[in-house]
Structures are given as C-alpha cells and as structure tokens.
Tab-separated table of C-alpha atoms in Angstrom:
chain	number	residue	atom	x	y	z
A	65	MET	CA	-2.226	-13.059	81.406
A	66	PRO	CA	-3.043	-10.481	78.641
A	67	PRO	CA	-6.459	-8.824	78.773
A	68	GLU	CA	-9.265	-10.636	76.917
A	69	SER	CA	-9.471	-7.744	74.335
A	70	GLU	CA	-5.872	-8.536	73.280
A	71	ILE	CA	-6.353	-12.223	72.716
A	72	LEU	CA	-6.863	-13.009	68.966
A	73	THR	CA	-9.523	-15.498	68.305
A	74	GLY	CA	-8.980	-18.162	65.724
A	75	SER	CA	-11.220	-16.409	63.347
A	76	SER	CA	-9.397	-13.106	63.645
A	77	LEU	CA	-6.024	-14.772	63.277
A	78	ALA	CA	-7.189	-16.402	60.021
A	79	GLN	CA	-8.456	-13.068	58.702
A	80	LEU	CA	-5.141	-11.408	59.581
A	81	GLN	CA	-3.232	-14.158	57.740
A	82	LEU	CA	-5.439	-13.788	54.711
A	83	GLU	CA	-4.885	-9.992	54.759
A	84	ASN	CA	-1.115	-10.602	54.912
A	85	GLN	CA	-1.265	-12.938	52.001
A	86	ARG	CA	-3.300	-10.447	50.016
A	87	LEU	CA	-0.789	-7.704	50.862
A	88	ARG	CA	2.195	-9.891	49.937
A	89	ARG	CA	0.555	-10.874	46.776
A	90	ALA	CA	-0.168	-7.212	45.895
A	91	VAL	CA	3.500	-6.357	46.628
A	92	GLU	CA	4.629	-9.248	44.485
A	93	GLU	CA	2.323	-8.124	41.590
A	94	LEU	CA	3.545	-4.534	41.843
A	95	SER	CA	7.108	-5.723	41.823
A	96	ILE	CA	6.547	-7.872	38.751
A	97	LEU	CA	4.814	-5.014	36.963
A	98	ASN	CA	7.582	-2.555	37.931
A	99	ASP	CA	10.216	-5.001	36.594
A	100	LEU	CA	8.293	-5.490	33.405
A	101	ALA	CA	7.729	-1.765	32.875
A	102	THR	CA	11.484	-1.203	33.348
A	103	ALA	CA	12.421	-3.898	30.954
A	104	ILE	CA	10.111	-2.913	28.150
A	105	GLY	CA	10.397	0.797	28.674
A	106	GLY	CA	13.670	1.122	26.772
A	107	THR	CA	12.571	-0.202	23.428
A	108	ASN	CA	10.042	0.352	20.653
A	109	ASP	CA	10.736	-2.966	18.965
A	110	PRO	CA	7.511	-5.017	19.087
A	111	THR	CA	9.468	-8.289	18.752
A	112	GLU	CA	11.797	-7.522	21.633
A	113	ILE	CA	8.829	-6.344	23.820
A	114	MET	CA	7.020	-9.614	23.119
A	115	GLN	CA	10.031	-11.672	24.037
A	116	ILE	CA	10.387	-9.721	27.318
A	117	ILE	CA	6.677	-10.224	28.234
A	118	VAL	CA	6.846	-13.949	27.510
A	119	LYS	CA	9.994	-14.516	29.472
A	120	ARG	CA	8.674	-12.539	32.433
A	121	SER	CA	5.464	-14.531	32.363
A	122	LEU	CA	7.296	-17.887	32.388
A	123	LYS	CA	9.404	-16.798	35.321
A	124	THR	CA	6.394	-15.490	37.228
A	125	VAL	CA	4.261	-18.645	37.064
A	126	HIS	CA	7.145	-21.226	36.697
A	127	ALA	CA	6.141	-22.537	33.239
A	128	GLU	CA	7.996	-24.054	30.342
A	129	GLN	CA	6.932	-22.168	27.193
A	130	GLY	CA	4.946	-19.069	26.137
A	131	VAL	CA	3.881	-17.379	23.029
A	132	ILE	CA	2.247	-14.072	22.090
A	133	THR	CA	-0.093	-14.208	19.128
A	134	LEU	CA	-0.944	-10.892	17.493
A	135	ILE	CA	-4.351	-10.871	15.809
A	136	ASP	CA	-5.160	-8.543	12.934
A	137	GLU	CA	-8.935	-8.522	12.578
A	138	GLU	CA	-9.035	-5.418	10.446
A	139	HIS	CA	-6.980	-6.522	7.476
A	140	ASN	CA	-7.824	-10.189	7.268
A	141	ARG	CA	-11.245	-11.730	6.673
A	142	ASP	CA	-9.998	-14.719	8.663
A	143	PRO	CA	-7.900	-13.268	11.587
A	144	LEU	CA	-6.594	-16.733	12.394
A	145	SER	CA	-4.993	-17.031	8.959
A	146	THR	CA	-2.025	-14.785	9.702
A	147	PHE	CA	-0.291	-14.684	13.052
A	148	VAL	CA	2.795	-12.816	14.157
A	149	ARG	CA	4.280	-14.930	16.935
A	150	SER	CA	6.914	-14.396	19.623
A	151	MET	CA	7.801	-17.593	21.403
A	152	SER	CA	10.111	-18.318	24.312
A	153	SER	CA	11.026	-21.420	26.228
A	154	SER	CA	12.528	-21.887	29.582
A	155	SER	CA	14.163	-25.212	28.472
A	156	GLU	CA	14.984	-27.091	25.343
A	157	HIS	CA	11.451	-28.279	24.700
A	158	ARG	CA	10.086	-28.529	21.217
A	159	ALA	CA	8.129	-25.284	20.396
A	160	ILE	CA	4.342	-25.653	20.938
A	161	HIS	CA	2.107	-23.542	18.662
A	162	PRO	CA	-1.220	-22.312	19.872
A	163	ASP	CA	-4.216	-24.529	18.963
A	164	GLU	CA	-6.840	-22.676	16.938
A	165	SER	CA	-9.490	-24.017	19.386
A	166	ILE	CA	-7.871	-22.077	22.233
A	167	LEU	CA	-7.473	-18.945	20.084
A	168	GLY	CA	-11.003	-19.178	18.831
A	169	TRP	CA	-12.285	-19.498	22.422
A	170	ILE	CA	-10.417	-16.335	23.480
A	171	MET	CA	-11.606	-14.419	20.410
A	172	THR	CA	-15.236	-15.524	21.202
A	173	TYR	CA	-15.289	-14.854	24.943
A	174	HIS	CA	-12.498	-12.387	25.532
A	175	ARG	CA	-11.695	-13.685	28.951
A	176	PRO	CA	-8.820	-15.809	30.523
A	177	LEU	CA	-8.777	-19.549	30.098
A	178	VAL	CA	-7.109	-22.229	32.264
A	179	VAL	CA	-6.878	-25.804	31.101
A	180	ASN	CA	-5.083	-28.236	33.379
A	181	ASP	CA	-6.241	-31.471	31.683
A	182	PRO	CA	-6.556	-30.686	27.951
A	183	ALA	CA	-7.566	-34.173	26.866
A	184	LYS	CA	-10.491	-34.390	29.246
A	185	ASP	CA	-11.683	-30.763	29.138
A	186	PRO	CA	-15.285	-30.730	27.995
A	187	ARG	CA	-14.913	-27.346	26.340
A	188	PHE	CA	-12.556	-28.826	23.761
A	189	GLN	CA	-13.842	-32.191	22.959
A	190	GLY	CA	-12.490	-33.405	19.648
A	191	THR	CA	-9.425	-31.212	19.833
A	192	ARG	CA	-6.238	-33.052	18.987
A	193	TRP	CA	-3.573	-31.647	21.385
A	194	ASP	CA	0.171	-31.721	21.042
A	195	GLU	CA	1.298	-34.716	23.074
A	196	THR	CA	3.630	-32.386	25.144
A	197	VAL	CA	0.854	-30.074	26.369
A	198	ARG	CA	-0.075	-30.739	29.945
A	199	SER	CA	-1.549	-27.378	31.119
A	200	ILE	CA	-2.377	-24.015	29.505
A	201	ILE	CA	-3.108	-20.520	30.531
A	202	CYS	CA	-4.371	-18.247	27.667
A	203	VAL	CA	-5.380	-14.671	28.304
A	204	PRO	CA	-6.604	-11.958	26.001
A	205	MET	CA	-4.477	-8.861	25.265
A	206	VAL	CA	-6.831	-5.888	24.963
A	207	ALA	CA	-5.818	-2.297	24.045
A	208	ARG	CA	-8.467	0.360	23.870
A	209	SER	CA	-11.269	-2.186	24.044
A	210	LYS	CA	-9.858	-4.065	21.038
A	211	LEU	CA	-8.404	-7.603	21.130
A	212	VAL	CA	-4.853	-7.203	19.701
A	213	GLY	CA	-3.549	-10.672	20.658
A	214	THR	CA	-3.264	-13.518	23.168
A	215	LEU	CA	-0.621	-14.507	25.696
A	216	THR	CA	-0.449	-18.302	25.972
A	217	ILE	CA	1.546	-20.073	28.683
A	218	TYR	CA	2.242	-23.845	28.617
A	219	ASN	CA	3.078	-26.547	31.193
A	220	LYS	CA	3.321	-25.516	34.761
A	221	LYS	CA	6.583	-26.988	36.263
A	222	ASP	CA	5.007	-27.573	39.590
A	223	GLU	CA	2.544	-30.425	40.144
A	224	GLY	CA	-1.149	-29.612	40.135
A	225	GLY	CA	-1.154	-27.358	37.132
A	226	PHE	CA	-1.911	-23.601	36.907
A	227	THR	CA	-3.818	-21.910	39.761
A	228	GLU	CA	-6.184	-19.026	39.929
A	229	ALA	CA	-3.267	-16.888	41.210
A	230	ASP	CA	-1.313	-17.880	38.117
A	231	GLN	CA	-4.172	-16.853	35.949
A	232	ARG	CA	-4.524	-13.545	37.793
A	233	LEU	CA	-0.741	-12.759	37.416
A	234	VAL	CA	-0.626	-13.618	33.725
A	235	SER	CA	-3.844	-11.682	33.182
A	236	ILE	CA	-2.335	-8.654	34.849
A	237	LEU	CA	0.888	-8.940	32.795
A	238	ALA	CA	-1.155	-9.217	29.604
A	239	ALA	CA	-3.367	-6.287	30.526
A	240	GLN	CA	-0.428	-4.018	31.372
A	241	SER	CA	1.565	-5.063	28.360
A	242	ALA	CA	-1.167	-4.862	25.614
A	243	GLN	CA	-1.155	-1.113	25.228
A	244	VAL	CA	2.618	-0.926	25.315
A	245	LEU	CA	2.807	-3.572	22.586
A	246	GLU	CA	0.138	-1.906	20.533
A	247	ASN	CA	1.882	1.447	20.823
A	248	ALA	CA	5.189	-0.175	19.712
A	249	ARG	CA	3.421	-1.773	16.752
A	250	LEU	CA	1.863	1.481	15.709
A	251	HIS	CA	5.189	3.236	16.102
A	252	GLU	CA	6.710	0.537	13.823
A	253	GLU	CA	4.002	1.008	11.230
A	254	GLU	CA	4.363	4.885	11.376
A	255	SER	CA	8.119	4.482	10.838
A	256	ALA	CA	7.539	2.180	7.862
A	257	LEU	CA	4.980	4.520	6.372
A	258	GLN	CA	7.371	7.405	6.720
A	259	GLN	CA	10.064	5.378	4.874
A	260	ILE	CA	7.607	4.527	2.112
A	261	GLN	CA	6.601	8.188	1.847
A	262	GLU	CA	10.208	9.189	1.476
A	263	GLU	CA	10.859	6.594	-1.081
A	264	LEU	CA	7.843	7.760	-3.043
A	265	ARG	CA	9.018	11.384	-2.752
A	266	LEU	CA	12.379	10.333	-4.218
A	267	ALA	CA	10.669	8.223	-6.902
A	268	ASN	CA	8.497	11.262	-7.848
A	269	GLN	CA	11.624	13.318	-8.281
A	270	ILE	CA	13.224	10.669	-10.503
A	271	GLN	CA	10.069	10.273	-12.563
A	272	SER	CA	9.634	13.954	-13.062
A	273	LYS	CA	13.141	14.043	-14.584
A	274	LEU	CA	12.193	11.427	-17.157
A	275	LEU	CA	9.688	13.906	-18.583
A	276	PRO	CA	10.748	16.830	-20.745
A	277	GLN	CA	12.372	19.566	-18.558
A	278	ASP	CA	12.279	22.144	-21.465
A	279	MET	CA	10.377	22.173	-24.674
A	280	PRO	CA	12.621	21.747	-27.780
A	281	LEU	CA	12.701	24.459	-30.491
A	282	LEU	CA	11.197	23.494	-33.785
A	283	PRO	CA	11.024	26.138	-36.521
A	284	GLY	CA	7.433	27.267	-37.135
A	285	TYR	CA	5.983	25.372	-34.185
A	286	ASP	CA	5.005	25.986	-30.558
A	287	LEU	CA	5.161	22.871	-28.210
A	288	ALA	CA	3.965	22.320	-24.645
A	289	GLY	CA	3.099	19.472	-22.419
A	290	THR	CA	2.562	18.353	-18.770
A	291	SER	CA	1.854	15.318	-16.713
A	292	SER	CA	0.398	15.268	-13.222
A	293	PRO	CA	0.190	11.894	-11.414
A	294	ALA	CA	-2.864	11.020	-9.377
A	295	ARG	CA	-0.525	9.628	-6.684
A	296	SER	CA	3.082	10.312	-5.785
A	297	VAL	CA	4.093	8.494	-8.938
A	298	GLY	CA	2.071	7.476	-11.899
A	299	GLY	CA	1.943	5.623	-15.219
A	300	ASP	CA	1.338	8.452	-17.697
A	301	PHE	CA	4.309	9.836	-19.725
A	302	PHE	CA	4.964	12.109	-22.708
A	303	ASP	CA	8.031	13.354	-24.520
A	304	PHE	CA	9.320	15.585	-27.412
A	305	VAL	CA	12.518	14.146	-28.882
A	306	PRO	CA	14.315	16.146	-31.636
A	307	MET	CA	15.561	13.827	-34.451
A	308	ASP	CA	17.256	16.570	-36.379
A	309	GLU	CA	16.797	20.287	-36.668
A	310	ASN	CA	13.504	19.883	-38.652
A	311	GLU	CA	12.172	16.655	-37.398
A	312	LEU	CA	10.606	15.773	-34.054
A	313	CYS	CA	9.315	12.539	-32.517
A	314	PHE	CA	6.681	12.947	-29.808
A	315	TRP	CA	4.416	10.628	-27.867
A	316	VAL	CA	1.956	10.404	-24.982
A	317	GLY	CA	1.402	7.106	-23.139
A	318	ASP	CA	-0.520	5.546	-20.350
A	319	VAL	CA	0.566	2.387	-18.449
A	320	ALA	CA	-2.340	0.328	-17.057
A	321	GLY	CA	-2.495	0.678	-13.249
A	322	LYS	CA	-1.163	3.236	-10.883
A	323	GLY	CA	1.537	3.656	-8.320
A	324	LEU	CA	5.036	2.169	-8.332
A	325	PRO	CA	4.391	-0.780	-10.694
A	326	ALA	CA	3.132	1.625	-13.343
A	327	ALA	CA	5.911	4.088	-12.628
A	328	LEU	CA	8.570	1.505	-13.176
A	329	THR	CA	6.951	0.363	-16.453
A	330	MET	CA	6.650	4.022	-17.485
A	331	ALA	CA	10.356	4.521	-16.853
A	332	THR	CA	11.278	1.526	-18.896
A	333	ILE	CA	9.116	2.347	-21.884
A	334	GLN	CA	10.179	5.925	-21.908
A	335	ALA	CA	13.918	4.840	-22.028
A	336	THR	CA	13.084	2.264	-24.717
A	337	LEU	CA	11.299	4.784	-26.923
A	338	ARG	CA	14.096	7.328	-26.633
A	339	GLY	CA	16.662	4.753	-27.589
A	340	ASP	CA	14.555	3.570	-30.575
A	341	THR	CA	14.029	7.101	-31.984
A	342	ALA	CA	17.765	7.488	-32.124
A	343	ALA	CA	17.986	4.358	-34.287
A	344	THR	CA	15.048	4.804	-36.720
A	345	HIS	CA	12.492	7.268	-38.112
A	346	ASP	CA	9.990	4.478	-38.844
A	347	VAL	CA	6.917	4.988	-36.605
A	348	ALA	CA	5.699	1.383	-37.065
A	349	ARG	CA	9.052	-0.058	-36.273
A	350	ILE	CA	9.390	2.114	-33.017
A	351	LEU	CA	5.921	0.833	-31.929
A	352	SER	CA	6.686	-2.790	-32.818
A	353	ARG	CA	10.034	-2.741	-30.897
A	354	ALA	CA	8.380	-1.218	-27.861
A	355	ASN	CA	5.557	-3.789	-27.989
A	356	LYS	CA	7.918	-6.747	-28.342
A	357	TYR	CA	9.932	-5.445	-25.364
A	358	LEU	CA	6.865	-5.253	-23.182
A	359	CYS	CA	5.648	-8.623	-24.199
A	360	SER	CA	9.016	-10.219	-23.449
A	361	ASN	CA	9.931	-8.459	-20.221
A	362	THR	CA	6.640	-7.770	-18.294
A	363	THR	CA	3.703	-9.807	-17.052
A	364	ARG	CA	0.712	-10.518	-19.324
A	365	SER	CA	-1.388	-7.993	-17.365
A	366	THR	CA	0.952	-5.116	-18.169
A	367	PHE	CA	-0.492	-2.935	-20.999
A	368	VAL	CA	0.523	0.477	-22.336
A	369	THR	CA	-1.541	2.708	-24.533
A	370	LEU	CA	0.662	4.983	-26.704
A	371	PHE	CA	0.250	7.611	-29.399
A	372	LEU	CA	3.461	8.273	-31.222
A	373	GLY	CA	4.119	10.618	-34.037
A	374	ILE	CA	6.956	12.109	-36.123
A	375	LEU	CA	6.532	15.745	-37.226
A	376	ASP	CA	8.504	16.923	-40.320
A	377	ALA	CA	8.573	20.681	-39.933
A	378	THR	CA	9.637	21.178	-43.602
A	379	LYS	CA	6.673	19.300	-45.030
A	380	HIS	CA	4.404	20.098	-42.049
A	381	GLU	CA	3.442	16.499	-42.043
A	382	VAL	CA	2.794	14.203	-39.117
A	383	SER	CA	3.272	10.395	-39.429
A	384	PHE	CA	1.603	8.667	-36.475
A	385	GLY	CA	0.578	5.347	-34.989
A	386	ASN	CA	-1.849	4.753	-32.192
A	387	ALA	CA	-1.556	1.740	-29.911
A	388	GLY	CA	-4.935	1.817	-28.139
A	389	HIS	CA	-4.570	5.388	-26.912
A	390	ASN	CA	-7.195	8.158	-26.676
A	391	ARG	CA	-7.951	9.606	-30.112
A	392	PRO	CA	-6.075	12.909	-30.440
A	393	LEU	CA	-7.848	16.157	-31.490
A	394	LEU	CA	-6.992	18.366	-34.373
A	395	ILE	CA	-8.288	21.886	-33.828
A	396	ARG	CA	-8.684	23.690	-37.163
A	397	ASN	CA	-10.519	26.968	-37.630
A	398	GLY	CA	-12.310	26.518	-34.279
A	399	GLU	CA	-13.534	23.039	-35.216
A	400	ALA	CA	-12.287	19.835	-33.713
A	401	VAL	CA	-11.412	16.684	-35.805
A	402	THR	CA	-10.730	13.424	-34.049
A	403	LEU	CA	-7.971	11.281	-35.433
A	404	ASP	CA	-10.123	8.295	-35.289
A	405	TYR	CA	-7.712	5.518	-35.908
A	406	GLY	CA	-5.924	2.957	-33.768
A	407	ASP	CA	-4.346	-0.469	-33.310
A	408	LEU	CA	-3.978	-2.781	-30.209
A	409	VAL	CA	-2.357	-1.619	-26.945
A	410	LEU	CA	1.269	-2.390	-26.380
A	411	GLY	CA	2.072	-5.616	-24.434
A	412	PHE	CA	-1.117	-7.543	-25.590
A	413	ALA	CA	0.366	-9.617	-28.365
A	414	GLU	CA	3.902	-9.798	-29.740
A	415	ASP	CA	2.968	-10.171	-33.390
A	416	VAL	CA	0.856	-7.007	-33.817
A	417	GLU	CA	1.545	-5.138	-36.986
A	418	PHE	CA	1.170	-1.387	-36.427
A	419	SER	CA	-0.174	0.860	-39.156
A	420	VAL	CA	0.989	4.365	-39.900
A	421	GLN	CA	-1.266	7.342	-40.909
A	422	LYS	CA	-0.378	10.837	-42.045
A	423	ILE	CA	-1.888	14.286	-41.691
A	424	GLU	CA	-0.708	17.739	-42.852
A	425	LEU	CA	-0.763	20.535	-40.376
A	426	GLN	CA	-2.009	23.904	-41.774
A	427	PRO	CA	-1.122	27.319	-40.257
A	428	GLU	CA	-2.675	27.767	-36.825
A	429	ASP	CA	-3.688	24.067	-36.553
A	430	VAL	CA	-3.395	22.607	-33.124
A	431	LEU	CA	-2.769	18.876	-32.450
A	432	VAL	CA	-3.686	17.820	-28.956
A	433	VAL	CA	-2.789	14.377	-27.516
A	434	TYR	CA	-3.998	13.595	-24.033
A	435	SER	CA	-4.485	10.663	-21.615
A	436	ASP	CA	-7.895	9.442	-20.414
A	437	GLY	CA	-7.271	11.203	-17.024
A	438	ILE	CA	-8.348	14.355	-18.856
A	439	ASN	CA	-11.696	13.391	-20.423
A	440	GLU	CA	-12.604	10.918	-17.646
A	441	ALA	CA	-12.001	13.288	-14.715
A	442	MET	CA	-15.121	13.258	-12.496
A	443	ASN	CA	-16.696	15.690	-10.070
A	444	MET	CA	-18.517	14.872	-6.931
A	445	ARG	CA	-21.683	14.000	-8.913
A	446	ARG	CA	-19.727	11.416	-10.920
A	447	GLU	CA	-19.964	13.500	-14.100
A	448	GLN	CA	-16.962	13.170	-16.452
A	449	PHE	CA	-15.206	16.222	-17.904
A	450	GLY	CA	-15.781	14.708	-21.290
A	451	GLU	CA	-14.438	15.310	-24.684
A	452	HIS	CA	-16.959	18.033	-25.359
A	453	ARG	CA	-15.690	20.277	-22.529
A	454	LEU	CA	-12.100	19.673	-23.699
A	455	ILE	CA	-13.064	20.736	-27.258
A	456	GLU	CA	-14.792	23.746	-25.940
A	457	THR	CA	-11.825	24.840	-23.837
A	458	LEU	CA	-9.343	24.311	-26.730
A	459	SER	CA	-11.446	26.026	-29.316
A	460	ALA	CA	-11.997	29.132	-27.085
A	461	ILE	CA	-8.274	29.689	-26.618
A	462	ARG	CA	-6.805	28.338	-29.860
A	463	ALA	CA	-5.272	31.717	-30.655
A	464	THR	CA	-3.048	31.656	-27.510
A	465	SER	CA	0.193	29.770	-26.935
A	466	ALA	CA	0.607	26.053	-26.574
A	467	SER	CA	1.681	26.500	-22.968
A	468	ASN	CA	-1.421	28.557	-22.212
A	469	MET	CA	-3.636	25.912	-23.771
A	470	VAL	CA	-2.072	23.172	-21.711
A	471	ASN	CA	-2.480	25.206	-18.527
A	472	ALA	CA	-6.057	26.133	-19.372
A	473	VAL	CA	-7.102	22.481	-19.945
A	474	VAL	CA	-5.544	21.305	-16.631
A	475	GLU	CA	-7.265	24.223	-14.837
A	476	GLN	CA	-10.590	23.464	-16.407
A	477	VAL	CA	-10.310	19.727	-15.454
A	478	GLN	CA	-9.394	20.610	-11.873
A	479	ASN	CA	-12.277	23.070	-11.588
A	480	HIS	CA	-14.712	20.541	-12.933
A	481	ALA	CA	-13.497	17.920	-10.430
A	482	GLY	CA	-13.772	20.303	-7.589
A	483	ASN	CA	-13.358	18.393	-4.270
A	484	ALA	CA	-13.404	15.038	-5.915
A	485	PRO	CA	-10.058	13.325	-5.618
A	486	GLN	CA	-7.898	12.984	-8.761
A	487	ALA	CA	-8.568	9.402	-9.853
A	488	ASP	CA	-6.123	9.196	-12.743
A	489	ASP	CA	-2.976	10.831	-14.049
A	490	LEU	CA	-3.470	13.992	-16.176
A	491	THR	CA	-1.295	14.201	-19.192
A	492	ILE	CA	-1.610	16.492	-22.341
A	493	ALA	CA	0.749	17.459	-25.119
A	494	VAL	CA	0.021	20.369	-27.620
A	495	ILE	CA	1.735	20.941	-30.939
A	496	LYS	CA	0.671	24.219	-32.660
A	497	ARG	CA	1.748	25.347	-36.057
A	498	LEU	CA	2.330	28.973	-36.002
A	499	ALA	CA	0.624	31.468	-38.427
A	500	GLY	CA	2.647	32.478	-41.501
A	501	ASN	CA	4.776	29.309	-41.448
C-alpha cells in the first residue's frame, strides 16, 4: 500500500484535472492563434484576411455562419450607415446580416455578447430577429483602443448554444486579428493614396502642357503669363494664340471649383477656345460658342469666368469681352485704370448675348489680366492681397519686362500670404506695348 502522502484526495484530483483542462485549453488556443497567424501572414488584402478570420472562427466553435463588420466612426456621422462586410458560411444557409441592435450594443459597451435565445433575451426586447437565428456570439474588434469592427458568429451546431469557452476563443481570435486587419486596411488606403497622387502628378503634367509653353512673338509687344494651381491640378487657365502675324487672341479664365473636376473643365474649355479662334475673329461669337458648349455639356453648377481679347498690333487696338471675370487693369503713366465692364459667367444661361468693348494701347501701356487667386490671396491674419497692392506692385515696375512683372506679382502675393496655404489658383497674363512702337 502506497504511503499516505502519495494518495491523492478527491479534492486534489479534481484540482489536477482542472489544471490539465486549463493547460489543454491554453495549448488549443495557442494552436488556433498560430494557425490563424500563419494563414493571414501572407496577405495584405483586407477582404482575404476577413474571410480567413471568419472561417477559422466557425471551425473553432462549430458554428454555421460568421460576418465581420468594419465600422468607420471617423468619416460617417452615423457609423451604422455604411458597413464593409465579409461573410462566410459553413453550409448552404441563407446569409444572415448583423442586426443593428447587436451592433449598437457592442458599440455602446465594447465587450463580448452571447445570446442563446434571441427571442427571449431581455436585452433585446422588441427586436425582430431573422427566423433562422438560434444563437449568437458578437465580439468587438479593437485596435489601438479604437473599435474598428465586430466579429459575429451565428448558430452553434451543437445543442445548448454557445458556451463561455466559445466566447473566450472568439474574443481571442478577434483581439489578435483586429490589429492585423487594421494594418491591412491602412496599407490598402496608403496604396490607394499613392495611386491617386501618381495620377494627380500625371494630370498636372498634362494640364501644364495645355498652357503656353513659349510666348508668341508679336511686333511691338512683350507678352508673359503664368498659372500656379492651388492643388496638384486646378481650374485656372490662360493662353496667347496667334491669329496671323499681326493679330493675337488671348484669354484668362477660372473654372468654379478646384481639383480634378475643375481641371477637366479647364482642359475642355481651353481646347474649345483654341478651336474657335481658328474659325472666327469675332470676340462675341467665340464667347457665345464657349458658353453654349458649357451649358449643353456640363452640369448646371459648372461655371467659368473668362476675359477674352483680340489684339490688333497694327492698330494697337484690343477688342474684348468679359464673362464675369476679374476686371483687368490698364497701367498707363503709372496710373491704373480698371476695365470696368462685364457680362454673365459662361455656363449660366445658354441665350446670353455677349458685348464687345475696344481700347487702344499707347506706347508703354500695360494690360494686366488676372484671376481672383491674386487679389484674394490671404495671409495668416486673413488679410487679402487686394487690388491696391497689385496696382502698387505693377506701377513700381512698369518699366521692366512683361516677364519680370509677372514674376514680381507672384512673388509679392506669396510674400503677403507667408505661411498661409494657397487657397486658390494664381494666374496672371501681361501684355505690354513697347516704347517707340
């Protein structure tokens, strides 16, 4: 007979059995987590990762269906309004979608939930359950202390419903998977952002080529212009288009809005104007054709302001029309005159009749056409650059070249803005009649 010290009492035996069960459960959990880590370690695709997580969870707790619901609380006022779901089923059962009551409960309490008799659960009185739902586990998926989604498992195959052990296993799977899934989602967003940035870079290159690459030569005149978008691409545009050796069509325009939509409209209207200047020398007709094109082919919210003129270098005469654009400045003998005349913007109404005005340029006169990004540029104190600063800058350097005048204006605007971000595109075109011509 063994010594009394070696005889296990009933209590000791029960404790040993519990410890063995705990160890077996720990080994099982580690095995499950190891298998999961191996399975999801080879992909950065969030959809594939979610499918793996759901399928492993179903296998682990012997359930019929599962779904991961990603919750975006930052970009939606109602985070329940948009879900990204990944669903998997161990059989041919009809897909069950998470009830908003369950999701709302998890979002409120941020802790696991087990429901083995949905119809009678006092926490969800009044909830109308899918008739196929018998039991539910729903656990939060938390990454960096932020709820990023839920993992919901439906219908335990074994009798009795889900157990505390099932809840523990699913919670562990969700906890270990949440950060991996969040990292994959961030990686996907970063890749998408890089693609967008590359597309914007290419769009910027294309748009820059739609602007004059070199200034045309016109006897007796000095021409210059520039356009700098506030973003990668913008809606401002300008051009100098020779019509013959002594005649030039020029314009400065501004599409309402910013970014790609404005850039696409800018490209379209720039091409339309170039085509029309080859067909006619009539300013009013060019404006009317551009206006009708916009009204017929764009949305009602698409507007374009445009100043367009035709310069006859033999008569030194400018015929011009203004469709809602900034009033150009005529610098003469150090004084500034505003060409205070204009019609409606392009794209507002198809039957607009555009008027044409004429001015004569004297020797050393400077005609300056610009977009509102120049005069409305603000500094950190919300003070605009203003027309008065523009006039002061131009008057002080009126004896220099057109190119120097353009560069000086842009520099003064940027100095005024300081560290304030550029809020709008900056565009300016200068036409200077040379002395003695």
